[in-house]
XYZ file of N, CA and C in Angstrom:
786
model
N -42.654 -81.272 -100.371
C -43.057 -80.170 -99.586
C -43.757 -80.368 -98.004
N -42.868 -79.635 -97.448
C -43.474 -79.792 -95.931
C -44.707 -79.141 -95.837
N -45.767 -79.931 -94.976
C -47.057 -79.591 -94.909
C -47.051 -79.088 -93.386
N -47.455 -77.781 -93.242
C -47.662 -77.141 -92.089
C -49.051 -77.028 -91.878
N -48.940 -77.187 -90.472
C -50.585 -76.955 -89.585
C -50.465 -75.918 -88.249
N -51.264 -74.829 -88.118
C -51.502 -73.915 -87.218
C -52.362 -74.569 -86.472
N -52.059 -74.384 -84.838
C -53.116 -75.080 -83.974
C -53.190 -73.981 -82.968
N -54.253 -73.236 -82.838
C -54.934 -72.413 -81.665
C -55.243 -73.209 -80.564
N -54.826 -73.310 -79.374
C -55.200 -73.731 -78.211
C -55.646 -73.129 -77.312
N -56.869 -73.190 -76.901
C -57.391 -72.422 -75.700
C -58.276 -73.043 -74.915
N -58.606 -72.461 -73.760
C -59.421 -73.283 -72.559
C -60.893 -72.384 -72.647
N -61.958 -73.539 -72.819
C -63.333 -73.076 -72.602
C -63.684 -72.108 -71.635
N -64.285 -71.079 -71.733
C -64.678 -70.480 -70.379
C -63.833 -69.277 -70.642
N -62.755 -69.311 -70.846
C -61.740 -67.990 -70.658
C -62.094 -67.353 -72.214
N -61.932 -67.949 -72.971
C -62.296 -67.399 -74.437
C -63.371 -67.420 -75.292
N -64.092 -66.697 -75.942
C -64.824 -66.706 -76.762
C -64.761 -67.662 -78.179
N -65.091 -68.757 -78.068
C -64.998 -69.647 -79.368
C -65.214 -69.061 -80.789
N -66.276 -68.461 -80.779
C -66.532 -67.611 -82.061
C -65.496 -66.619 -82.202
N -64.788 -65.607 -81.259
C -63.625 -65.080 -81.732
C -62.478 -65.755 -82.257
N -62.517 -66.862 -81.900
C -60.858 -67.685 -82.143
C -61.201 -68.409 -83.585
N -62.343 -68.504 -83.926
C -62.950 -68.975 -85.214
C -62.694 -68.003 -86.293
N -63.100 -66.684 -85.517
C -62.884 -65.525 -86.935
C -61.175 -65.413 -87.092
N -60.581 -65.747 -85.990
C -58.918 -65.254 -86.392
C -58.535 -66.474 -87.290
N -59.187 -67.740 -86.819
C -58.593 -68.949 -87.459
C -59.093 -68.876 -89.088
N -60.094 -68.263 -89.318
C -60.693 -68.033 -90.801
C -59.789 -67.210 -91.428
N -59.366 -66.213 -90.725
C -58.542 -65.072 -91.491
C -57.057 -65.714 -91.776
N -56.561 -66.268 -91.019
C -55.353 -66.724 -91.072
C -55.383 -68.314 -92.230
N -56.502 -68.840 -92.189
C -56.608 -69.848 -93.072
C -56.648 -69.016 -94.733
N -56.854 -67.843 -94.688
C -57.161 -67.087 -95.963
C -55.974 -66.715 -96.447
N -55.010 -66.280 -95.442
C -53.679 -65.536 -95.599
C -52.906 -66.449 -96.103
N -53.266 -68.055 -95.648
C -52.120 -69.045 -96.081
C -51.120 -69.413 -95.173
N -51.452 -68.849 -93.871
C -50.320 -68.844 -92.803
C -49.920 -70.100 -92.598
N -50.585 -71.192 -92.931
C -50.149 -72.544 -92.911
C -51.203 -73.396 -93.678
N -50.845 -74.429 -93.877
C -51.809 -75.622 -95.307
C -52.923 -75.686 -94.512
N -53.083 -75.939 -93.260
C -54.175 -75.694 -92.281
C -54.374 -75.364 -91.147
N -55.246 -74.754 -90.698
C -55.270 -74.123 -89.136
C -56.677 -74.736 -88.567
N -56.459 -75.021 -87.177
C -56.962 -75.846 -86.272
C -57.457 -75.035 -84.978
N -58.640 -75.155 -84.561
C -58.614 -75.265 -83.160
C -58.835 -75.981 -82.385
N -58.136 -76.125 -81.123
C -58.108 -77.311 -80.053
C -58.537 -76.677 -78.843
N -59.478 -77.291 -77.788
C -60.018 -76.670 -76.912
C -60.075 -77.568 -75.777
N -59.986 -77.355 -74.552
C -60.153 -77.897 -73.268
C -60.658 -77.248 -71.942
N -61.387 -78.031 -71.255
C -62.074 -77.330 -70.038
C -61.335 -77.255 -68.894
N -60.823 -78.807 -68.403
C -60.157 -78.939 -67.277
C -58.749 -79.465 -67.264
N -58.563 -80.291 -68.084
C -57.432 -81.291 -68.265
C -56.952 -81.280 -69.787
N -55.921 -80.646 -70.074
C -55.272 -80.240 -71.401
C -54.921 -81.563 -71.886
N -54.233 -82.467 -71.164
C -53.344 -83.940 -71.820
C -54.857 -84.749 -72.107
N -55.807 -84.773 -71.267
C -56.484 -85.877 -71.447
C -57.313 -85.091 -72.674
N -57.980 -84.127 -72.743
C -59.267 -83.821 -73.666
C -58.586 -83.298 -74.658
N -57.060 -83.033 -75.014
C -56.433 -82.502 -76.439
C -56.441 -83.842 -77.086
N -55.874 -84.846 -76.373
C -55.429 -86.226 -77.149
C -56.013 -86.404 -78.588
N -57.349 -86.309 -78.427
C -57.959 -87.046 -80.037
C -58.056 -85.935 -80.666
N -58.320 -84.579 -80.187
C -58.189 -83.510 -81.411
C -56.812 -83.560 -82.059
N -55.393 -83.778 -81.298
C -54.656 -83.408 -82.042
C -54.123 -84.851 -82.744
N -54.086 -86.028 -82.207
C -53.913 -87.033 -82.782
C -54.821 -86.976 -84.485
N -55.782 -86.083 -84.791
C -56.312 -86.196 -85.849
C -55.665 -85.421 -86.763
N -54.821 -84.594 -86.354
C -54.206 -83.689 -87.514
C -52.977 -84.237 -88.272
N -53.271 -83.954 -89.226
C -52.054 -84.862 -90.495
C -51.391 -83.882 -90.765
N -50.038 -83.566 -90.496
C -49.172 -82.607 -91.026
C -47.829 -82.926 -90.675
N -46.930 -82.196 -91.447
C -45.312 -82.674 -91.306
C -44.546 -81.772 -89.897
N -45.369 -80.714 -89.847
C -44.988 -79.447 -88.791
C -46.084 -78.932 -88.509
N -46.084 -78.550 -86.872
C -47.295 -77.977 -86.522
C -46.843 -76.901 -85.586
N -47.296 -75.669 -86.053
C -47.015 -74.374 -84.943
C -48.233 -74.526 -84.060
N -47.927 -74.335 -82.660
C -48.818 -74.758 -81.922
C -48.685 -73.236 -81.259
N -50.155 -72.438 -80.934
C -49.939 -71.136 -80.358
C -51.161 -71.423 -79.277
N -50.544 -71.082 -77.723
C -51.795 -70.681 -76.880
C -52.661 -69.734 -76.933
N -53.754 -69.721 -77.241
C -54.762 -68.823 -77.344
C -54.904 -67.720 -76.305
N -54.066 -67.178 -75.661
C -54.087 -66.568 -74.296
C -53.080 -65.393 -74.833
N -52.564 -64.375 -73.592
C -51.986 -63.326 -74.023
C -50.620 -63.520 -72.967
N -50.539 -64.468 -72.200
C -49.356 -64.668 -71.394
C -49.373 -66.102 -70.776
N -48.417 -66.702 -70.768
C -47.768 -67.797 -70.116
C -48.661 -67.933 -68.918
N -49.212 -69.386 -68.553
C -49.715 -69.980 -67.112
C -49.230 -71.021 -66.828
N -49.467 -71.869 -65.678
C -49.188 -72.997 -65.501
C -49.560 -74.017 -66.417
N -50.767 -73.993 -67.019
C -51.037 -75.048 -68.061
C -50.262 -74.860 -69.586
N -49.987 -73.718 -69.566
C -49.125 -73.373 -71.068
C -47.596 -73.866 -71.014
N -47.073 -74.065 -69.382
C -45.818 -74.006 -69.401
C -45.771 -75.501 -69.248
N -46.933 -76.518 -69.060
C -46.746 -77.729 -68.460
C -48.013 -78.606 -69.049
N -49.002 -78.300 -68.740
C -49.871 -79.552 -69.123
C -50.166 -79.302 -70.745
N -50.066 -78.232 -71.237
C -50.104 -78.229 -72.752
C -48.800 -78.834 -73.551
N -47.957 -78.287 -73.304
C -46.724 -78.908 -73.933
C -46.262 -80.398 -73.610
N -46.902 -81.154 -72.544
C -46.979 -82.459 -72.713
C -48.173 -82.913 -73.510
N -49.466 -82.526 -73.633
C -50.108 -82.923 -74.440
C -49.716 -82.792 -75.776
N -48.829 -82.215 -76.218
C -48.329 -82.023 -77.631
C -47.545 -83.428 -78.025
N -47.263 -84.172 -76.984
C -46.519 -85.386 -77.681
C -47.449 -86.304 -78.390
N -48.830 -85.734 -78.540
C -49.822 -86.187 -79.283
C -49.606 -86.117 -80.862
N -49.147 -85.289 -81.228
C -48.850 -84.555 -82.497
C -47.619 -85.637 -83.257
N -47.950 -86.271 -84.560
C -46.924 -87.048 -84.814
C -46.202 -86.390 -85.856
N -45.883 -85.304 -85.788
C -45.025 -84.218 -86.468
C -43.955 -83.319 -85.702
N -43.248 -82.566 -86.433
C -42.475 -81.539 -85.850
C -43.307 -80.543 -85.196
N -43.018 -80.221 -84.041
C -43.521 -79.164 -83.381
C -42.657 -78.098 -82.772
N -43.597 -76.869 -83.589
C -42.886 -75.389 -83.000
C -43.835 -74.975 -82.093
N -43.582 -74.815 -81.003
C -44.529 -74.171 -79.932
C -44.243 -72.881 -79.828
N -45.420 -71.976 -79.837
C -45.178 -70.622 -80.256
C -45.199 -69.719 -78.913
N -44.870 -68.551 -78.803
C -45.104 -67.906 -77.617
C -46.406 -67.276 -77.572
N -47.194 -67.193 -76.538
C -48.389 -66.149 -76.629
C -48.066 -64.727 -76.915
N -49.247 -64.292 -77.572
C -49.125 -63.293 -78.312
C -49.365 -61.747 -77.525
N -49.047 -61.863 -76.069
C -49.581 -60.609 -75.440
C -48.189 -59.580 -75.395
N -47.261 -59.824 -75.551
C -46.132 -59.029 -75.343
C -45.890 -58.555 -77.131
N -46.746 -58.126 -77.907
C -46.797 -57.561 -79.327
C -46.948 -56.341 -79.593
N -46.033 -55.496 -80.394
C -46.577 -54.342 -80.412
C -48.209 -53.901 -81.150
N -48.455 -54.846 -81.879
C -49.456 -55.057 -82.564
C -50.630 -54.472 -81.280
N -50.272 -55.386 -80.560
C -51.562 -55.016 -79.260
C -51.579 -53.879 -78.341
N -50.311 -53.470 -78.300
C -49.971 -52.013 -77.642
C -51.042 -50.783 -78.402
N -50.886 -51.014 -79.866
C -51.558 -49.999 -80.323
C -53.122 -50.443 -80.641
N -53.628 -51.767 -80.137
C -54.908 -52.055 -79.887
C -55.093 -51.376 -78.796
N -54.573 -51.916 -77.708
C -54.968 -50.864 -76.346
C -55.323 -49.595 -75.960
N -54.119 -48.588 -76.955
C -54.739 -47.454 -76.937
C -55.836 -46.956 -77.764
N -56.045 -47.562 -78.878
C -57.202 -47.292 -79.666
C -58.367 -47.380 -78.882
N -58.356 -48.734 -78.296
C -59.674 -49.362 -77.502
C -59.939 -47.835 -76.480
N -59.138 -47.326 -75.856
C -58.923 -46.534 -74.641
C -59.405 -45.081 -75.347
N -58.844 -44.573 -76.305
C -59.059 -43.252 -76.593
C -60.283 -43.488 -77.409
N -61.016 -44.495 -77.587
C -62.483 -44.294 -78.552
C -63.660 -44.041 -77.115
N -63.216 -44.067 -75.889
C -63.707 -43.832 -74.499
C -63.574 -42.614 -74.247
N -62.299 -42.043 -74.237
C -61.931 -40.771 -73.451
C -60.671 -40.304 -74.347
N -60.564 -38.918 -74.377
C -59.307 -38.331 -74.835
C -58.217 -38.745 -73.856
N -56.888 -38.972 -74.645
C -56.040 -39.291 -73.419
C -55.356 -38.062 -72.740
N -55.676 -37.006 -72.978
C -55.160 -35.596 -72.285
C -55.922 -35.788 -71.169
N -55.209 -35.728 -70.088
C -55.764 -35.509 -68.571
C -56.353 -36.842 -68.177
N -55.999 -37.838 -68.858
C -56.751 -39.515 -68.271
C -55.583 -40.089 -67.986
N -55.847 -41.037 -66.879
C -55.305 -42.004 -66.520
C -55.508 -43.455 -67.410
N -54.411 -44.007 -67.713
C -55.048 -45.329 -68.398
C -54.534 -46.640 -67.322
N -55.821 -47.285 -67.101
C -55.474 -48.470 -66.379
C -55.490 -49.787 -67.015
N -54.557 -50.479 -66.884
C -54.544 -51.648 -67.796
C -54.481 -52.976 -66.548
N -55.807 -53.853 -66.859
C -55.854 -55.024 -66.104
C -55.314 -55.934 -66.646
N -54.715 -56.709 -66.180
C -54.268 -58.097 -66.503
C -55.101 -59.248 -65.281
N -54.733 -60.336 -65.949
C -55.251 -61.644 -64.813
C -54.198 -61.722 -63.561
N -52.687 -61.639 -63.975
C -51.599 -61.918 -62.935
C -51.794 -63.229 -62.593
N -50.718 -63.354 -61.468
C -50.378 -64.887 -60.757
C -49.460 -64.601 -59.620
N -50.178 -65.774 -58.697
C -49.297 -65.342 -57.340
C -47.999 -65.950 -57.393
N -47.665 -66.789 -58.437
C -46.201 -67.572 -58.685
C -45.590 -67.242 -59.773
N -46.288 -66.730 -60.836
C -45.552 -66.702 -62.182
C -45.815 -65.082 -62.805
N -44.433 -64.997 -63.553
C -44.257 -63.385 -63.551
C -44.907 -63.127 -65.096
N -45.698 -64.011 -66.070
C -45.494 -63.534 -67.129
C -46.800 -62.628 -67.038
N -47.834 -62.564 -66.625
C -49.060 -61.346 -66.525
C -48.562 -60.241 -66.502
N -47.467 -60.231 -65.511
C -47.050 -58.823 -65.303
C -45.964 -58.844 -65.954
N -45.290 -59.143 -66.688
C -44.199 -58.740 -67.298
C -45.155 -58.189 -68.770
N -46.451 -59.176 -69.247
C -46.820 -58.587 -70.181
C -47.513 -57.081 -70.062
N -48.003 -56.929 -68.830
C -48.575 -55.621 -68.670
C -47.553 -54.506 -68.801
N -46.504 -54.704 -67.994
C -45.481 -53.817 -68.175
C -44.764 -53.813 -69.281
N -44.878 -54.552 -69.978
C -44.551 -54.079 -71.845
C -45.244 -53.133 -72.439
N -46.631 -53.244 -72.016
C -47.393 -52.184 -72.994
C -47.302 -50.881 -72.140
N -47.415 -51.086 -70.701
C -47.235 -49.778 -69.944
C -46.268 -48.809 -70.183
N -44.997 -49.502 -70.220
C -43.787 -48.719 -70.579
C -43.879 -47.947 -72.132
N -44.244 -49.012 -73.039
C -44.235 -48.590 -74.606
C -45.465 -47.405 -74.587
N -46.514 -47.043 -73.584
C -47.573 -46.442 -73.814
C -47.155 -44.805 -73.286
N -46.245 -45.372 -72.117
C -45.893 -44.028 -71.098
C -44.642 -43.420 -71.785
N -43.993 -44.029 -72.813
C -43.024 -43.347 -73.788
C -43.473 -42.367 -74.576
N -44.492 -43.041 -75.120
C -45.334 -42.064 -75.753
C -46.060 -40.600 -75.306
N -45.986 -40.462 -73.907
C -46.760 -39.472 -73.056
C -48.226 -39.060 -73.862
N -48.707 -39.786 -74.159
C -50.505 -39.869 -74.343
C -50.970 -39.414 -73.287
N -50.996 -40.405 -72.353
C -51.683 -40.541 -71.378
C -50.969 -39.624 -69.964
N -51.704 -38.843 -68.975
C -51.159 -38.411 -68.070
C -50.511 -39.303 -67.069
N -51.141 -40.739 -67.039
C -50.469 -41.500 -66.154
C -51.260 -43.156 -66.578
N -50.061 -43.922 -66.490
C -50.484 -45.391 -66.911
C -50.274 -46.042 -65.822
N -51.310 -46.966 -65.077
C -51.050 -47.902 -64.188
C -51.410 -49.006 -64.507
N -51.116 -50.271 -63.764
C -51.516 -51.615 -64.105
C -51.836 -51.976 -62.879
N -52.948 -53.109 -63.077
C -53.175 -53.895 -61.846
C -53.758 -55.458 -62.091
N -54.062 -56.297 -61.245
C -54.181 -57.524 -61.219
C -55.079 -58.371 -60.419
N -55.699 -59.293 -60.950
C -56.929 -59.989 -60.280
C -56.475 -60.645 -59.363
N -55.283 -61.545 -59.929
C -54.807 -62.545 -58.874
C -53.232 -62.043 -58.071
N -53.063 -60.814 -57.939
C -51.761 -60.504 -57.467
C -52.022 -58.896 -57.307
N -50.952 -58.271 -56.449
C -51.134 -56.734 -56.396
C -50.230 -56.150 -57.140
N -50.502 -54.703 -57.456
C -51.654 -54.141 -57.169
C -53.025 -54.477 -57.419
N -53.834 -55.011 -56.694
C -55.021 -55.503 -56.937
C -56.178 -54.519 -57.741
N -56.944 -55.167 -58.681
C -57.746 -54.361 -59.273
C -58.905 -53.537 -58.397
N -59.615 -53.858 -57.619
C -60.229 -53.434 -56.633
C -59.637 -52.012 -56.166
N -58.082 -51.958 -56.245
C -57.637 -50.772 -55.682
C -57.207 -49.824 -56.835
N -57.688 -49.694 -57.888
C -56.854 -49.140 -59.030
C -57.292 -47.863 -58.684
N -58.688 -47.512 -58.487
C -59.352 -46.310 -58.689
C -58.692 -45.218 -57.483
N -57.980 -45.861 -56.516
C -57.316 -45.162 -55.476
C -55.976 -44.757 -55.877
N -55.436 -45.561 -57.170
C -54.003 -45.122 -57.706
C -54.269 -44.267 -58.849
N -55.624 -43.612 -59.035
C -55.795 -42.720 -60.158
C -55.716 -41.226 -59.362
N -54.807 -40.621 -60.270
C -54.723 -39.396 -59.861
C -55.465 -38.184 -60.730
N -55.974 -38.565 -61.757
C -56.718 -37.642 -62.421
C -58.278 -37.688 -62.443
N -59.015 -36.658 -62.686
C -60.568 -36.940 -62.484
C -61.248 -38.013 -63.433
N -60.371 -38.406 -64.720
C -60.884 -39.192 -65.327
C -60.177 -40.703 -65.821
N -60.488 -41.956 -65.892
C -59.531 -43.080 -66.175
C -60.460 -43.511 -67.137
N -59.651 -44.372 -67.881
C -60.299 -45.668 -69.005
C -59.354 -46.762 -68.632
N -60.148 -47.819 -68.434
C -59.453 -49.144 -67.977
C -59.502 -50.197 -69.170
N -58.249 -50.777 -69.501
C -58.548 -51.666 -70.648
C -58.027 -53.222 -70.072
N -59.158 -54.394 -70.403
C -58.653 -55.547 -70.094
C -57.993 -56.245 -70.687
N -56.639 -56.493 -70.221
C -55.581 -57.262 -71.204
C -56.128 -58.776 -71.283
N -57.323 -59.133 -71.802
C -57.471 -60.228 -72.235
C -57.685 -60.509 -73.796
N -57.610 -61.850 -74.066
C -57.985 -62.249 -75.866
C -59.389 -62.197 -76.120
N -60.348 -62.689 -75.097
C -61.739 -62.436 -75.787
C -62.577 -61.892 -74.558
N -63.933 -61.395 -74.718
C -64.913 -61.332 -73.685
C -65.035 -62.761 -72.939
N -65.333 -62.661 -71.427
C -65.551 -63.970 -70.776
C -66.341 -63.138 -69.755
N -66.675 -64.327 -68.573
C -67.231 -63.955 -67.346
C -66.301 -63.079 -66.444
N -64.831 -63.217 -66.763
C -63.953 -62.112 -66.129
C -64.379 -60.608 -66.427
N -64.018 -60.581 -67.626
C -64.288 -59.188 -68.317
C -65.613 -58.648 -68.347
N -66.676 -59.682 -68.521
C -68.077 -58.924 -68.472
C -68.455 -58.728 -66.931
N -68.046 -59.307 -65.903
C -68.751 -59.182 -64.666
C -67.681 -59.197 -63.524
N -66.374 -59.567 -63.271
C -65.609 -59.756 -62.283
C -64.848 -58.258 -62.319
N -64.338 -58.249 -63.574
C -63.691 -56.401 -63.677
C -64.554 -55.435 -63.450
N -65.856 -55.291 -63.914
C -66.560 -54.310 -63.513
C -66.851 -54.438 -62.311
N -67.401 -55.075 -61.583
C -67.327 -55.066 -60.126
C -66.348 -54.955 -59.269
N -65.045 -55.179 -59.702
C -64.042 -54.834 -58.987
C -63.578 -53.302 -59.038
N -63.985 -52.853 -60.253
C -63.476 -51.445 -60.269
C -64.525 -50.414 -60.011
N -65.643 -50.926 -59.707
C -66.934 -50.108 -58.832
C -67.429 -49.234 -59.982
N -67.522 -49.469 -61.312
C -67.962 -48.898 -62.219
C -69.240 -48.107 -62.051
N -70.132 -48.544 -61.118
C -71.359 -47.465 -61.216
C -70.745 -46.589 -60.148
N -69.641 -46.226 -59.586
C -69.558 -44.888 -58.907
C -68.944 -43.840 -59.802
N -68.716 -44.285 -60.986
C -68.595 -43.576 -62.312
C -66.925 -43.052 -62.305
N -66.374 -42.097 -63.032
C -64.968 -42.190 -62.893
C -64.165 -42.818 -63.820
N -64.604 -44.027 -63.984
C -63.754 -44.989 -64.565
C -64.829 -45.180 -65.977
N -64.079 -45.576 -67.238
C -64.734 -46.134 -68.323
C -63.953 -47.279 -68.390
N -64.452 -48.527 -69.023
C -64.229 -49.796 -69.250
C -64.233 -49.882 -70.738
N -63.211 -50.491 -71.416
C -62.935 -50.671 -72.733
C -63.011 -52.078 -73.135
N -63.363 -52.643 -74.082
C -63.424 -54.082 -74.588
C -62.186 -54.651 -74.647
N -62.091 -56.319 -74.380
C -60.646 -56.767 -74.666
C -60.429 -56.986 -76.173
N -59.520 -57.601 -76.449
C -59.058 -57.321 -77.658
C -60.139 -58.198 -78.952
N -60.383 -59.152 -78.192
C -61.711 -59.401 -79.369
C -61.423 -59.956 -80.884
N -62.006 -59.638 -81.906
C -61.828 -60.055 -83.534
C -60.840 -58.702 -84.093
N -60.293 -58.065 -83.127
C -59.859 -57.306 -83.763
C -58.647 -57.655 -84.963
N -58.233 -56.946 -86.286
C -57.554 -57.587 -86.989
C -56.070 -57.602 -86.306
N -55.879 -56.340 -85.566
C -54.058 -56.539 -85.132
C -54.344 -57.955 -84.367
N -55.255 -58.776 -83.579
C -54.900 -59.767 -83.046
C -54.608 -60.969 -84.054
N -55.191 -60.838 -85.155
C -55.111 -61.779 -86.251
C -53.454 -61.512 -86.780
N -53.124 -60.121 -86.675
C -51.769 -59.989 -87.500
C -50.461 -60.328 -86.050
N -50.952 -60.074 -84.836
C -49.897 -60.595 -83.902
C -49.804 -62.239 -84.007
N -50.879 -63.022 -84.270
C -50.609 -64.399 -84.384
C -49.635 -64.647 -85.576
N -50.039 -63.955 -86.508
C -49.302 -64.218 -88.091
C -47.751 -63.798 -87.680
N -47.555 -62.712 -87.156
C -46.292 -62.285 -86.820
C -45.501 -63.438 -86.354
N -46.146 -64.067 -84.823
C -45.369 -65.026 -84.059
C -44.871 -66.355 -85.065
N -46.182 -66.906 -85.822
C -45.773 -67.734 -86.657
C -44.694 -67.449 -87.604
N -44.672 -66.219 -88.252
C -43.662 -66.092 -89.171
C -42.273 -66.117 -88.379
N -42.331 -65.596 -87.181
C -40.796 -65.579 -86.257
C -40.412 -67.132 -85.810
N -41.455 -67.931 -86.036
C -41.040 -69.361 -85.660
C -40.423 -69.919 -86.623
N -41.064 -69.300 -87.998
C -40.660 -69.932 -89.433
C -38.932 -69.529 -89.786
N -38.638 -68.403 -89.315
C -37.361 -67.752 -89.296
C -36.519 -68.566 -88.399
N -36.886 -68.972 -87.323
C -36.069 -69.758 -86.491
C -35.543 -70.927 -86.912
N -36.643 -71.561 -87.441
C -36.476 -72.872 -88.313
C -35.452 -72.708 -89.416
N -35.569 -71.898 -90.296
C -34.877 -71.645 -91.531
C -33.066 -71.247 -90.990
N -33.242 -70.428 -89.724
C -31.453 -70.450 -89.259
C -31.247 -71.774 -88.845
N -32.036 -72.606 -88.680
C -31.564 -73.748 -87.942
C -31.555 -74.351 -86.675
N -32.427 -73.110 -85.899
C -32.471 -73.322 -84.345
C -33.285 -74.547 -83.922
N -34.006 -75.288 -84.848
C -34.764 -76.297 -84.478
C -34.124 -77.345 -84.121
N -32.847 -77.380 -84.188
C -32.048 -78.427 -84.038
C -31.583 -78.404 -82.534
N -31.369 -76.999 -81.658
C -31.204 -77.259 -80.579
C -32.150 -75.948 -79.814
N -33.419 -75.984 -79.375
C -34.249 -74.990 -79.357
C -33.650 -74.104 -78.815
N -33.951 -72.471 -79.438
C -33.484 -71.675 -78.574
C -34.094 -70.576 -77.727
N -35.686 -71.025 -77.858
C -36.577 -70.205 -77.023
C -37.077 -71.074 -75.715
N -37.880 -70.204 -74.828
C -38.032 -70.915 -74.008
C -39.382 -72.009 -74.246
N -40.060 -71.597 -75.098
C -41.190 -72.205 -75.356
C -40.706 -73.485 -76.173
N -39.490 -73.514 -77.102
C -38.777 -74.448 -77.961
C -38.461 -75.400 -76.641
N -37.949 -75.272 -75.684
C -37.361 -76.044 -74.483
C -38.605 -76.574 -73.837
N -39.730 -76.131 -73.863
C -41.006 -76.835 -73.089
C -41.255 -78.079 -74.139
N -41.287 -77.609 -75.388
C -41.925 -78.543 -76.567
C -41.109 -79.696 -76.636
N -39.639 -79.401 -76.604
C -38.530 -80.585 -76.663
C -38.862 -81.687 -75.719
N -39.117 -81.651 -74.382
C -39.328 -82.256 -73.455
C -40.735 -82.646 -72.982
N -41.523 -82.382 -74.011
C -42.735 -82.720 -73.763
C -43.423 -84.130 -73.849
N -43.969 -84.482 -72.518
C -44.528 -85.814 -72.644
C -45.527 -86.111 -71.134
N -46.461 -86.851 -71.826
C -47.428 -87.103 -70.624
C -47.231 -87.735 -69.434
N -46.963 -87.166 -68.196
C -46.119 -87.873 -67.499
C -47.091 -88.264 -66.278
N -46.977 -89.339 -65.518
C -48.041 -90.134 -64.358
C -49.247 -89.860 -64.757
N -49.324 -90.630 -66.152
C -51.229 -90.569 -66.524
C -51.697 -91.830 -65.798
N -53.220 -91.610 -66.062
C -54.293 -92.605 -65.665
C -54.483 -93.539 -66.744
N -53.704 -93.605 -67.755
C -53.908 -94.247 -68.706
C -54.905 -93.890 -69.852
N -55.189 -92.711 -69.781
C -56.049 -91.841 -70.749
C -55.329 -90.549 -71.169
N -53.976 -90.441 -70.459
C -53.465 -89.343 -70.926
C -53.519 -87.917 -69.943
N -54.251 -88.520 -68.849
C -54.687 -87.370 -67.856
C -53.641 -87.698 -66.736
N -53.338 -86.136 -65.777
C -52.779 -86.315 -64.865
C -53.464 -87.170 -63.465
N -52.618 -88.109 -62.817
C -53.123 -88.646 -61.639
C -53.490 -87.469 -60.339
């Protein structure tokens, strides 16, 4: 019988480790995989993940980046580190574009303000060179707009335009509620976003990030199930997903002897 492992990989400082442990415990109880692991790094994924990944004993590993959208690290450094896994690797898509999270966004917002006559502001990290955070925010904005629950839905970003600090000037209603599209609480959600939204001026309420909500666990579970379906359909022989192609060519390159980049 194939022994499966699920590995949640995240960066220290951008996620709350206790929140990640909560999801790992739920997934373990559900029997999503024979073993469920958390692996973290601070600066150099290739170097810092090596020992953690080499200790995992499995025939097949489902590796999921603990974030809501791809970054340079998840499309470059983390796939390179996966070469330290001595088994078949199924690299999973970040969970940001999942319907479970759309429902969570609207629930977070509606607990603070009635949707009627309210602008919903979706706050994402963004990137100056990659499209993934913008695509994720647009995914939720489109789904929520189609339901016509809110007067208006706008998106803004920390690292690209439209910028978070300009969000209140794009609000055409008397009240607005902002939801940070982040997996867990961190310095960005607790300090940077409130400061840039100028919450002390009033008019905008700020919801919590996704955190320990059960639907985050559901989203992770659903992604693992999706990857298993691809395996059953034989697509593991020729990766049919973007993440599959990343994992297929995974190799630490230009190393310093310890698995890190020069």
